[in-house]
Coordinates of C-alpha atoms in Angstrom, one line a residue:
Chain A
M3 CA -91.2 -17.1 -55.3
R4 CA -89.0 -14.2 -56.3
D5 CA -89.9 -12.3 -59.3
T6 CA -86.9 -13.2 -61.6
S7 CA -87.6 -10.4 -64.0
R8 CA -86.6 -7.9 -61.3
P9 CA -83.1 -7.6 -59.8
L10 CA -82.3 -8.6 -56.2
P11 CA -82.9 -6.0 -53.5
F12 CA -79.9 -3.7 -52.9
A13 CA -78.9 -5.3 -49.5
K14 CA -79.2 -8.9 -50.8
G15 CA -77.3 -8.1 -54.0
A16 CA -74.6 -6.2 -52.2
R17 CA -74.1 -9.1 -49.7
A18 CA -73.8 -11.7 -52.5
V19 CA -71.3 -9.6 -54.3
F20 CA -69.4 -8.9 -51.0
E21 CA -69.1 -12.7 -50.3
L22 CA -68.0 -13.4 -53.9
S23 CA -65.5 -10.5 -53.9
L24 CA -64.1 -11.4 -50.4
E25 CA -63.3 -14.9 -51.6
G26 CA -61.4 -13.5 -54.5
M27 CA -59.7 -10.7 -52.6
V28 CA -58.3 -12.2 -49.3
W29 CA -56.2 -15.0 -50.7
T30 CA -54.3 -13.3 -53.5
R31 CA -50.7 -12.3 -54.1
R32 CA -51.8 -8.6 -53.8
T33 CA -53.1 -9.2 -50.3
L34 CA -50.0 -11.2 -49.4
L35 CA -47.8 -8.4 -50.5
M36 CA -49.9 -5.7 -48.8
G37 CA -50.1 -7.9 -45.7
L38 CA -46.3 -8.0 -45.5
L39 CA -46.2 -4.2 -46.0
V40 CA -48.9 -3.4 -43.5
G41 CA -47.6 -6.0 -41.0
F42 CA -44.0 -4.9 -41.2
P43 CA -44.2 -2.8 -38.0
V44 CA -45.2 -5.9 -36.1
L45 CA -41.9 -7.6 -37.2
A46 CA -40.0 -4.5 -36.5
A47 CA -41.5 -4.3 -33.0
A48 CA -40.7 -7.9 -32.3
G49 CA -37.1 -7.2 -33.5
Y50 CA -37.0 -4.2 -31.1
R51 CA -38.1 -6.4 -28.2
V52 CA -35.5 -9.1 -29.1
W53 CA -32.8 -6.5 -29.4
L54 CA -33.8 -4.9 -26.1
A55 CA -33.7 -8.3 -24.3
A56 CA -30.4 -9.3 -25.9
R57 CA -28.6 -6.0 -25.3
P58 CA -30.4 -3.9 -22.6
A59 CA -27.4 -1.6 -22.3
V60 CA -27.5 -0.4 -25.9
P61 CA -29.5 2.9 -26.1
L62 CA -32.6 2.4 -28.3
P63 CA -35.3 4.9 -29.3
P64 CA -38.3 4.9 -27.0
A65 CA -40.9 2.3 -27.8
A66 CA -43.7 4.9 -27.7
D67 CA -41.9 7.0 -30.2
L68 CA -41.5 4.0 -32.6
Y69 CA -45.2 3.3 -32.3
A70 CA -46.0 7.0 -33.0
V71 CA -43.8 6.8 -36.2
A72 CA -45.5 3.5 -37.2
V73 CA -49.0 5.1 -36.9
A74 CA -48.5 8.6 -38.0
I75 CA -45.8 8.2 -40.7
Y76 CA -45.7 4.6 -41.8
W77 CA -49.4 3.6 -41.9
I78 CA -51.4 6.8 -42.2
R79 CA -49.1 8.7 -44.4
N80 CA -47.6 5.9 -46.6
V81 CA -48.8 2.3 -46.5
L82 CA -52.5 2.6 -46.0
P83 CA -53.0 5.0 -48.9
L84 CA -50.9 2.7 -51.0
A85 CA -53.0 -0.3 -49.9
A86 CA -56.2 1.6 -50.7
L87 CA -54.7 2.6 -54.1
F88 CA -53.9 -1.0 -55.1
F89 CA -57.1 -2.6 -53.8
A90 CA -59.7 0.1 -54.5
T91 CA -58.7 1.0 -58.0
A92 CA -58.9 -2.7 -58.9
L93 CA -62.5 -3.1 -57.7
V94 CA -63.9 -2.6 -61.2
A95 CA -60.6 -2.4 -63.2
D96 CA -59.8 -6.1 -62.4
E97 CA -63.1 -7.2 -63.7
V98 CA -62.7 -5.1 -66.9
E99 CA -59.1 -6.4 -67.4
G100 CA -60.1 -10.0 -66.8
R101 CA -63.2 -9.5 -69.1
T102 CA -65.4 -10.9 -66.3
L103 CA -67.4 -7.8 -65.8
T104 CA -70.0 -9.0 -68.3
Y105 CA -70.8 -12.0 -66.1
L106 CA -71.4 -9.8 -63.1
L107 CA -73.5 -7.2 -65.0
T108 CA -75.7 -9.8 -66.6
R109 CA -76.7 -11.1 -63.2
P110 CA -80.0 -9.8 -61.6
L111 CA -78.1 -7.2 -59.6
T112 CA -78.3 -3.5 -59.6
R113 CA -75.0 -1.8 -60.4
P114 CA -75.0 0.2 -57.1
S115 CA -75.3 -3.0 -55.2
I116 CA -72.4 -4.5 -57.1
F117 CA -70.3 -1.5 -56.3
A118 CA -71.3 -1.5 -52.6
G119 CA -70.5 -5.2 -52.2
K120 CA -67.1 -4.8 -53.8
F121 CA -66.3 -1.8 -51.7
A122 CA -67.4 -3.6 -48.5
A123 CA -65.1 -6.5 -49.5
Y124 CA -62.2 -4.1 -50.0
L125 CA -62.9 -2.5 -46.6
V126 CA -63.1 -5.8 -44.7
T127 CA -59.9 -7.1 -46.4
T128 CA -57.8 -4.0 -45.7
L129 CA -59.2 -3.6 -42.2
S130 CA -58.3 -7.3 -41.5
L131 CA -54.7 -6.5 -42.5
A132 CA -54.4 -3.1 -40.7
L133 CA -56.2 -3.3 -37.4
P134 CA -54.6 -6.5 -36.1
S135 CA -51.2 -5.1 -37.1
T136 CA -51.9 -1.9 -35.1
V137 CA -53.0 -3.8 -32.0
A138 CA -50.0 -6.2 -32.1
T139 CA -47.5 -3.4 -32.7
F140 CA -49.0 -1.4 -29.9
F141 CA -48.8 -4.2 -27.3
V142 CA -45.4 -5.4 -28.4
L143 CA -43.8 -2.0 -28.3
L144 CA -45.6 -0.3 -25.4
S145 CA -45.1 -3.3 -23.0
A146 CA -41.4 -3.3 -23.8
R147 CA -40.5 -1.7 -20.4
G148 CA -43.4 -3.1 -18.4
W149 CA -47.2 -2.9 -18.5
D150 CA -47.2 0.5 -16.7
A151 CA -46.9 2.3 -20.0
V152 CA -49.8 0.4 -21.6
G153 CA -52.8 1.7 -19.6
P154 CA -52.3 5.4 -20.1
A155 CA -51.8 4.9 -23.8
V156 CA -54.8 2.8 -24.5
G157 CA -56.9 5.8 -25.4
D158 CA -54.5 6.5 -28.2
L159 CA -54.8 2.9 -29.4
F160 CA -58.6 3.2 -29.8
R161 CA -58.2 6.5 -31.5
D162 CA -55.6 5.1 -33.9
L163 CA -57.8 2.2 -34.8
G164 CA -60.6 4.6 -35.6
V165 CA -58.4 6.9 -37.7
I166 CA -56.9 3.9 -39.6
A167 CA -60.4 2.7 -40.4
L168 CA -61.3 6.2 -41.6
A169 CA -58.2 6.4 -43.7
L170 CA -59.0 3.2 -45.5
V171 CA -62.6 4.5 -46.1
A172 CA -61.5 7.9 -47.3
Y173 CA -58.7 6.8 -49.6
G174 CA -60.6 3.8 -50.7
A175 CA -63.5 5.9 -51.7
F176 CA -61.3 8.3 -53.7
F177 CA -59.3 5.5 -55.4
A178 CA -62.6 3.6 -56.2
L179 CA -63.7 6.7 -57.9
L180 CA -60.5 6.9 -59.9
G181 CA -60.9 3.2 -60.7
V182 CA -64.3 3.6 -62.3
L183 CA -63.3 6.9 -63.9
L184 CA -60.0 6.1 -65.5
K185 CA -58.8 3.2 -67.6
R186 CA -55.4 3.1 -65.9
P187 CA -55.9 4.7 -62.4
V188 CA -52.7 3.6 -60.7
I189 CA -50.3 6.2 -62.1
P190 CA -52.7 9.1 -61.4
G191 CA -53.2 7.6 -57.9
L192 CA -49.5 7.5 -57.2
L193 CA -49.2 11.1 -58.5
F194 CA -52.0 12.1 -56.1
L195 CA -50.3 10.3 -53.1
Y196 CA -46.8 11.6 -53.8
G197 CA -47.6 14.9 -55.4
W198 CA -50.9 16.4 -54.3
E199 CA -50.8 15.0 -50.8
L200 CA -47.4 16.8 -50.2
L201 CA -49.4 20.0 -49.9
A202 CA -50.1 18.9 -46.4
N203 CA -46.5 20.0 -45.5
L204 CA -47.0 23.6 -46.7
P205 CA -48.1 26.5 -44.5
G206 CA -51.5 28.3 -44.8
Y207 CA -54.7 26.8 -46.0
L208 CA -53.3 24.4 -48.6
P209 CA -53.1 21.4 -46.2
R210 CA -57.0 21.5 -45.9
F211 CA -57.2 20.4 -49.6
T212 CA -55.5 17.1 -48.8
L213 CA -56.9 14.0 -47.1
T214 CA -53.6 13.2 -45.2
A215 CA -53.6 16.5 -43.3
W216 CA -57.0 15.9 -41.9
L217 CA -56.2 12.3 -41.0
R218 CA -52.8 13.2 -39.4
S219 CA -54.6 15.8 -37.3
L220 CA -56.9 13.2 -35.9
V221 CA -54.1 11.1 -34.3
H222 CA -52.3 12.4 -31.2
H223 CA -48.9 11.2 -32.4
R224 CA -46.6 14.0 -33.6
P225 CA -43.2 12.4 -34.3
A226 CA -40.3 14.8 -34.7
E227 CA -39.8 15.8 -38.4
E228 CA -37.3 17.8 -40.3
G229 CA -37.7 19.9 -43.4
L230 CA -41.0 21.6 -44.5
A231 CA -43.2 19.2 -42.5
G232 CA -41.3 20.0 -39.3
L233 CA -41.2 23.7 -40.0
F234 CA -44.8 24.3 -40.8
Q235 CA -46.5 21.4 -39.0
Q236 CA -50.1 22.4 -38.2
V237 CA -52.8 20.4 -36.6
L238 CA -56.2 20.9 -38.1
P239 CA -59.2 20.8 -35.8
A240 CA -60.6 17.3 -35.1
G241 CA -64.3 18.0 -35.3
P242 CA -64.3 19.6 -38.7
G243 CA -61.7 17.0 -39.7
L244 CA -64.2 14.2 -39.0
V245 CA -67.0 16.0 -40.9
V246 CA -64.7 16.7 -43.9
L247 CA -63.5 13.1 -44.1
V248 CA -66.9 11.5 -43.8
T249 CA -68.4 14.0 -46.3
V250 CA -65.8 13.6 -48.9
S251 CA -65.8 9.8 -48.5
A252 CA -69.6 9.8 -49.0
L253 CA -69.3 12.1 -52.0
F254 CA -66.5 10.0 -53.6
L255 CA -68.5 6.8 -53.1
A256 CA -71.7 8.3 -54.4
A257 CA -69.9 9.7 -57.5
A258 CA -68.1 6.3 -58.0
A259 CA -71.4 4.4 -57.7
W260 CA -73.2 6.8 -60.1
I261 CA -70.4 6.6 -62.7
F262 CA -70.3 2.8 -62.4
S263 CA -74.1 2.6 -62.8
S264 CA -74.3 4.9 -65.8
R265 CA -71.1 4.0 -67.7
E266 CA -71.2 1.6 -70.7
Y267 CA -68.4 -0.9 -70.5
V268 CA -67.1 -2.1 -73.8
L269 CA -64.7 -4.9 -73.2
E270 CA -61.7 -5.3 -75.6
Q271 CA -61.7 -8.5 -77.6
Chain B
M13 CA -66.1 -21.9 -43.3
T14 CA -63.9 -20.8 -46.2
R15 CA -60.3 -19.8 -45.9
S16 CA -61.1 -16.1 -46.5
R17 CA -63.7 -16.0 -43.8
L18 CA -61.4 -17.8 -41.4
A19 CA -58.7 -15.2 -42.1
V20 CA -61.1 -12.3 -41.5
L21 CA -62.4 -14.0 -38.3
V22 CA -58.9 -14.5 -36.9
S23 CA -57.9 -10.9 -37.5
M24 CA -61.2 -9.7 -35.9
I25 CA -60.5 -11.9 -32.9
V26 CA -57.0 -10.4 -32.6
V27 CA -58.5 -6.9 -32.6
V28 CA -61.3 -7.7 -30.1
L29 CA -58.7 -9.4 -27.8
G30 CA -56.5 -6.3 -28.1
V31 CA -59.4 -4.0 -27.3
F32 CA -60.3 -6.0 -24.2
A33 CA -56.6 -6.2 -23.1
G34 CA -56.4 -2.5 -23.6
L35 CA -59.5 -1.9 -21.5
G36 CA -58.1 -4.2 -18.8
A37 CA -54.8 -2.4 -18.8
L38 CA -56.6 0.9 -18.6
W39 CA -58.7 -0.3 -15.7
L40 CA -55.8 -1.8 -13.8
S41 CA -53.4 1.0 -14.6
P42 CA -51.6 2.4 -11.5
A43 CA -51.8 5.8 -13.2
R44 CA -55.6 5.8 -13.0
A45 CA -56.7 8.6 -10.8
A46 CA -59.7 10.7 -9.8
V47 CA -59.2 13.5 -12.4
G48 CA -56.6 12.9 -15.1
P49 CA -53.4 12.1 -13.3
M50 CA -54.6 13.7 -10.0
P51 CA -55.3 11.3 -7.1
G52 CA -58.7 11.6 -5.4
E53 CA -57.0 12.8 -2.1
A54 CA -55.7 15.9 -3.9
L55 CA -59.3 17.2 -4.4
V56 CA -59.0 18.7 -0.9
L57 CA -56.6 21.3 -2.3
P58 CA -57.8 24.9 -2.4
A59 CA -60.4 25.9 -4.9
D60 CA -58.7 29.2 -5.6
A61 CA -55.6 27.5 -7.0
R62 CA -54.1 29.3 -10.0
F63 CA -52.0 26.3 -11.1
V64 CA -51.6 22.7 -10.1
M65 CA -48.6 20.5 -10.7
G66 CA -47.9 16.8 -10.1
F67 CA -44.7 14.9 -9.7
D68 CA -44.5 11.1 -9.8
V69 CA -41.6 10.4 -7.5
K70 CA -41.6 6.7 -8.2
R71 CA -41.2 7.2 -11.9
F72 CA -38.6 10.0 -11.3
T73 CA -36.4 7.9 -9.1
A74 CA -36.7 4.9 -11.5
S75 CA -35.7 7.1 -14.5
P76 CA -32.3 7.3 -16.2
F77 CA -32.4 11.0 -15.3
Y78 CA -32.2 10.3 -11.6
A79 CA -29.5 7.7 -12.1
R80 CA -27.4 10.1 -14.2
Y81 CA -27.9 13.4 -12.5
A82 CA -28.9 12.6 -8.9
A83 CA -25.4 13.3 -7.6
Q84 CA -24.7 16.5 -9.6
R85 CA -28.0 18.3 -9.9
G86 CA -28.3 19.5 -6.3
M87 CA -30.5 16.6 -5.3
K88 CA -28.2 16.3 -2.3
P89 CA -28.4 12.6 -1.4
E90 CA -26.7 13.5 1.9
A91 CA -29.6 15.8 2.8
L92 CA -32.0 13.1 1.9
R93 CA -30.1 10.7 4.2
E94 CA -30.3 13.2 7.0
L95 CA -34.1 13.5 6.4
E96 CA -34.4 9.8 6.5
E97 CA -32.4 9.6 9.8
K98 CA -34.5 12.3 11.5
T99 CA -38.0 11.4 10.3
G100 CA -37.6 7.9 8.9
L101 CA -38.8 9.3 5.6
D102 CA -36.9 8.4 2.5
P103 CA -38.4 10.4 -0.4
A104 CA -37.1 8.0 -3.0
R105 CA -38.6 5.0 -1.2
D106 CA -41.6 6.2 0.7
I107 CA -43.1 9.0 -1.5
D108 CA -45.2 8.0 -4.6
Q109 CA -46.5 11.3 -5.8
I110 CA -46.6 15.0 -5.0
V111 CA -49.4 17.3 -6.1
V112 CA -48.9 21.1 -5.5
A113 CA -51.6 23.7 -5.8
G114 CA -50.3 27.2 -6.1
T115 CA -52.3 30.3 -5.4
G116 CA -50.1 32.9 -6.9
P117 CA -47.1 35.1 -6.0
G118 CA -46.3 35.5 -2.3
S119 CA -48.0 32.2 -1.4
I120 CA -46.3 28.8 -1.1
G121 CA -49.6 27.0 -1.8
V122 CA -50.3 23.5 -0.5
A123 CA -48.8 20.2 -1.4
L124 CA -50.3 16.8 -1.0
V125 CA -47.8 14.0 -0.7
T126 CA -48.8 10.4 -1.1
G127 CA -46.8 7.4 -0.2
R128 CA -46.2 5.2 2.8
F129 CA -45.5 7.1 6.1
D130 CA -44.7 6.0 9.6
L131 CA -46.9 8.6 11.3
Y132 CA -45.5 8.0 14.8
K133 CA -41.9 8.2 13.8
L134 CA -42.5 11.2 11.6
G135 CA -44.5 13.1 14.3
R136 CA -41.9 12.3 16.9
A137 CA -39.1 13.4 14.7
L138 CA -40.8 16.7 14.0
E139 CA -41.4 17.3 17.7
T140 CA -37.9 16.4 18.9
E141 CA -36.5 19.0 16.5
G142 CA -38.3 21.6 18.6
K143 CA -39.2 23.7 15.6
V144 CA -42.9 22.8 15.5
N145 CA -46.0 23.1 17.6
G146 CA -48.1 19.9 17.3
Y147 CA -51.8 20.1 17.7
N148 CA -55.0 18.3 16.5
H149 CA -57.1 19.9 13.9
A150 CA -60.3 18.5 12.6
G151 CA -59.2 15.0 13.5
A152 CA -55.7 15.1 12.0
S153 CA -52.3 15.7 13.6
L154 CA -51.0 19.1 12.5
Y155 CA -47.5 20.5 13.0
A156 CA -47.1 24.2 12.6
F157 CA -43.6 25.4 12.1
K158 CA -42.6 28.1 14.6
D159 CA -41.4 30.7 12.1
E160 CA -44.7 32.5 12.3
G161 CA -45.4 35.2 9.8
P162 CA -47.7 35.8 6.8
N163 CA -46.5 32.6 5.2
A164 CA -46.4 30.3 8.3
T165 CA -46.1 26.7 7.2
A166 CA -47.6 23.5 8.6
M167 CA -47.6 19.8 7.9
A168 CA -50.7 17.7 8.4
L169 CA -50.4 13.9 8.8
L170 CA -53.7 12.8 7.2
D171 CA -53.1 9.0 7.3
E172 CA -50.4 6.4 6.6
G173 CA -50.8 7.2 2.9
S174 CA -51.0 10.9 2.6
L175 CA -49.8 14.2 4.2
L176 CA -50.3 17.8 3.5
F177 CA -47.7 20.5 3.6
G178 CA -48.0 24.2 2.9
Q179 CA -49.3 27.5 4.2
K180 CA -50.7 26.9 7.6
D181 CA -54.2 28.4 7.1
R182 CA -54.6 26.6 3.8
V183 CA -53.4 23.3 5.3
E184 CA -56.0 23.7 8.1
A185 CA -58.7 24.5 5.6
A186 CA -57.8 21.4 3.5
V187 CA -57.8 19.2 6.6
A188 CA -61.2 20.6 7.6
S189 CA -62.5 20.0 4.0
R190 CA -61.3 16.4 4.1
T191 CA -63.0 15.8 7.5
R192 CA -66.3 17.2 6.1
G193 CA -65.9 15.0 3.0
E194 CA -65.7 18.1 0.8
T195 CA -63.7 18.4 -2.4
P196 CA -63.1 22.2 -2.9
F197 CA -60.7 21.8 -5.8
K198 CA -63.5 20.3 -7.9
T199 CA -65.3 23.6 -7.8
N200 CA -62.4 25.2 -9.8
A201 CA -63.9 24.3 -13.2
A202 CA -61.1 25.8 -15.3
L203 CA -58.3 23.8 -13.6
I204 CA -60.3 20.7 -13.3
G205 CA -61.0 20.8 -17.1
L206 CA -57.3 21.2 -17.8
V207 CA -56.2 18.5 -15.4
G208 CA -58.8 16.1 -16.9
K209 CA -57.1 16.5 -20.3
V210 CA -53.6 15.5 -18.9
R211 CA -52.8 11.9 -19.7
P212 CA -52.2 9.9 -16.6
G213 CA -48.8 8.3 -16.3
S214 CA -46.5 11.3 -16.9
T215 CA -43.5 11.8 -14.6
F216 CA -44.4 15.5 -14.1
W217 CA -47.2 17.7 -15.3
M218 CA -48.5 21.2 -14.7
V219 CA -51.6 23.2 -15.6
G220 CA -52.1 26.9 -15.2
D221 CA -55.1 29.1 -16.0
Q222 CA -55.4 32.6 -17.2
S223 CA -55.0 34.2 -13.8
L224 CA -51.5 32.7 -13.4
L225 CA -50.4 33.5 -16.9
A226 CA -51.5 37.1 -16.6
G227 CA -48.2 37.7 -14.7
M228 CA -46.0 36.3 -17.5
P229 CA -43.8 38.6 -19.5
T230 CA -45.5 40.1 -22.5
S231 CA -42.3 40.4 -24.6
V232 CA -39.0 38.6 -24.9
P233 CA -35.7 39.7 -26.5
A234 CA -35.8 38.9 -30.2
P235 CA -33.7 36.0 -31.3
G236 CA -30.2 37.3 -32.1
A237 CA -31.1 40.8 -30.8
S238 CA -28.0 42.8 -29.8
A239 CA -27.8 45.7 -27.4
D240 CA -30.5 47.7 -29.3
G241 CA -33.1 46.0 -27.2
A242 CA -35.2 44.6 -30.0
S243 CA -37.9 42.4 -28.6
V244 CA -40.7 40.2 -29.7
S245 CA -44.2 40.7 -28.1
L246 CA -45.8 37.5 -26.9
P247 CA -49.5 36.9 -27.3
S248 CA -51.2 36.3 -24.0
L249 CA -52.1 32.7 -23.1
K250 CA -55.4 31.6 -21.6
S251 CA -54.0 28.3 -20.2
L252 CA -50.9 26.3 -20.2
T253 CA -50.4 22.6 -19.9
V254 CA -47.0 20.9 -19.5
T255 CA -46.4 17.2 -19.3
G256 CA -43.1 15.4 -19.3
D257 CA -41.4 12.0 -19.0
L258 CA -37.8 11.1 -18.2
D259 CA -37.7 7.5 -19.4
P260 CA -36.1 6.5 -21.8
Q261 CA -35.4 10.1 -22.8
V262 CA -36.4 13.5 -21.6
S263 CA -39.7 14.3 -23.3
L264 CA -41.7 17.5 -22.8
N265 CA -45.1 18.4 -24.2
V266 CA -46.3 21.9 -23.8
V267 CA -49.8 23.0 -24.9
G268 CA -50.6 26.7 -24.7
V269 CA -54.1 28.0 -25.5
A270 CA -54.0 31.5 -27.0
A271 CA -56.8 34.0 -27.4
D272 CA -57.5 33.1 -31.0
D273 CA -56.0 31.3 -34.0
A274 CA -53.9 34.3 -35.1
A275 CA -52.4 34.7 -31.7
A276 CA -51.5 31.0 -31.6
R277 CA -49.8 31.2 -35.0
N278 CA -47.8 34.3 -33.8
L279 CA -46.7 32.5 -30.7
A280 CA -45.8 29.3 -32.7
D281 CA -43.7 31.5 -35.0
V282 CA -41.9 33.0 -32.1
V283 CA -41.1 29.6 -30.7
R284 CA -40.1 28.4 -34.2
G285 CA -37.7 31.4 -34.4
F286 CA -36.0 30.4 -31.2
V287 CA -35.8 26.7 -32.3
A288 CA -34.3 27.8 -35.6
L289 CA -31.7 29.9 -33.8
M290 CA -30.8 27.0 -31.6
S291 CA -30.5 24.8 -34.6
L292 CA -28.2 27.3 -36.3
Q293 CA -26.0 27.4 -33.2
A294 CA -26.2 23.6 -33.0
Q295 CA -24.8 23.3 -36.5
Q296 CA -21.5 24.6 -35.3
K297 CA -21.2 21.7 -32.8
P298 CA -21.6 18.3 -34.3
E299 CA -22.6 16.8 -30.9
L300 CA -25.7 19.1 -30.9
R301 CA -26.9 18.1 -34.4
Q302 CA -29.9 16.3 -32.9
L303 CA -31.2 19.5 -31.4
A304 CA -32.6 20.6 -34.7
S305 CA -35.1 17.7 -34.8
A306 CA -35.6 17.5 -31.0
V307 CA -38.2 20.2 -30.9
T308 CA -41.4 20.4 -32.9
V309 CA -43.9 23.2 -33.0
A310 CA -47.4 22.9 -34.3
T311 CA -50.7 24.8 -34.1
E312 CA -54.2 23.5 -33.7
Q313 CA -56.7 26.3 -34.0
N314 CA -55.9 28.5 -31.0
R315 CA -53.6 26.0 -29.4
V316 CA -49.8 25.9 -29.7
L317 CA -48.2 22.5 -29.3
V318 CA -44.6 22.3 -28.5
S319 CA -43.0 18.9 -28.2
A320 CA -39.4 18.2 -27.2
R321 CA -37.6 14.9 -27.2
L322 CA -34.1 15.1 -25.7
P323 CA -32.0 12.0 -25.6
Y324 CA -29.6 11.8 -22.7
E325 CA -26.6 11.9 -25.0
L326 CA -27.8 15.3 -26.2
L327 CA -28.3 16.5 -22.6
D328 CA -24.7 15.3 -21.9
A329 CA -23.5 17.3 -24.9
L330 CA -25.3 20.4 -23.5
Q331 CA -23.5 20.0 -20.1
P332 CA -20.5 22.4 -19.6
K333 CA -17.3 20.4 -20.1
A334 CA -15.5 19.6 -16.9
K335 CA -12.0 21.0 -16.7
P336 CA -9.2 18.5 -16.6
A337 CA -8.1 17.9 -13.0
G338 CA -4.5 19.2 -13.5
E339 CA -5.5 22.5 -15.2
P340 CA -4.9 25.5 -12.9
T341 CA -7.8 27.8 -12.4
R342 CA -7.2 31.3 -13.7
K343 CA -7.7 34.2 -11.3
P344 CA -9.1 37.5 -12.6

């Protein structure tokens, strides 16, 4: 018999919260919207193939370049941070807004296990949207002119999958921290994405203070760009990049879990 | 199983299938080779090579570049026809890949050519020309061209799939290495390391080490410099890697490794200066507008990465305009 006066062990509690949160996260309008946004390159790639088959004589941009744009600019720079913002800031905020947090906190669960379960559900949901889209886009685009181009580029696909997962972890950790720290985290999150993260386009050491510069440096795709980004583009070293991203993700998660554990939530009546 | 779990499971299956399909494509890729894009046969090339370059003839002849410029870029289809008639060798049809190892100035190096060769027809064609001495060396037919000198050349017919061409003594050494089962090029750790980093599947590629780059100019005229002779000093490079493709557009990737981060930044700034100058000139010609975004320059620690993507329309715009047929040519 379990001692009911004591909370469930961390792993068991986190798993229970994960299963509960996953049910509430996968089939939602938010996920549908994000699924359309994240999966858009698959539709664009299918359109590209149809166009290529229908009008082979019309010059189209190279499929490999389109894939590079999808990974480096569309997903890593824009859509995945946005998906992380909308999912991760809502991990606790949704429970507060729906006034259901009390039900969760009164269960025999430790607060860190609640946070860990919710973050794991976020990660599984977003990875389930992003990784299949990347794989499908890769194969649809790269096989456009025969399978010869697929083999040599497979290394990039594996790398891209890893970097996309890391992007969801890093941005998710940061926005989860914002979510437990602030009452309305979306506007500050958008300011972070479209204000602070633009430092990545500046010369010198400033890009090192952004998540996007480290993430962009990890992928091999360098689509042609104009403006500041094209002029000062610098690639940060991959090894330190991995260390930085893993470290800041761990720090953000630890801080978020600590704040969530120690904060007193007073729900508005 | 709930709907949520089913959705997650389906997406994970897509990813796993994709990973396996990718591994399969990688395993079956025709571009797979011994080291990077280099075929295993090329490992008999000399160990003291200072640069090595590869050329995928199949990809080249299938590219829009070949279709567009074969007639006008000095590729001399009539000369190729003559070569085919004399030796039965049609480069566009029979040759797959050429790998050249260069040993520096004054030496033509050695080239390994892979493809499908009719050895009898080829050997007979060479002998009936009367310009070669045929002999057997280490189990392979070797044809030394008669213009003996410090750079006497020879061709060795290794088998139906590969032949060697280049400086006679080096070709003989490579044939002997092959017979003994040796791979001298593998002992050149610097170049092997660089070749290993080249992605297989490029139409052309080249890697060079420090010894080759030591002979490069240390300064170039400054962008926009007039007769005053202003020049920009170039930081020395430790290695250079060039890869390129011709389909569906001309794309070129150059990676130069400088001595340190500061030298890489200096070099990148010099390249950016030239690109900016090109862009300024391009603004005067609407058809060259794409040039501004065609070249990107980035630095990664002590590496300078230059990437150029040139659509064929842009290359056409860069071509000198042909004079109208009726226009008389002016005499000085």
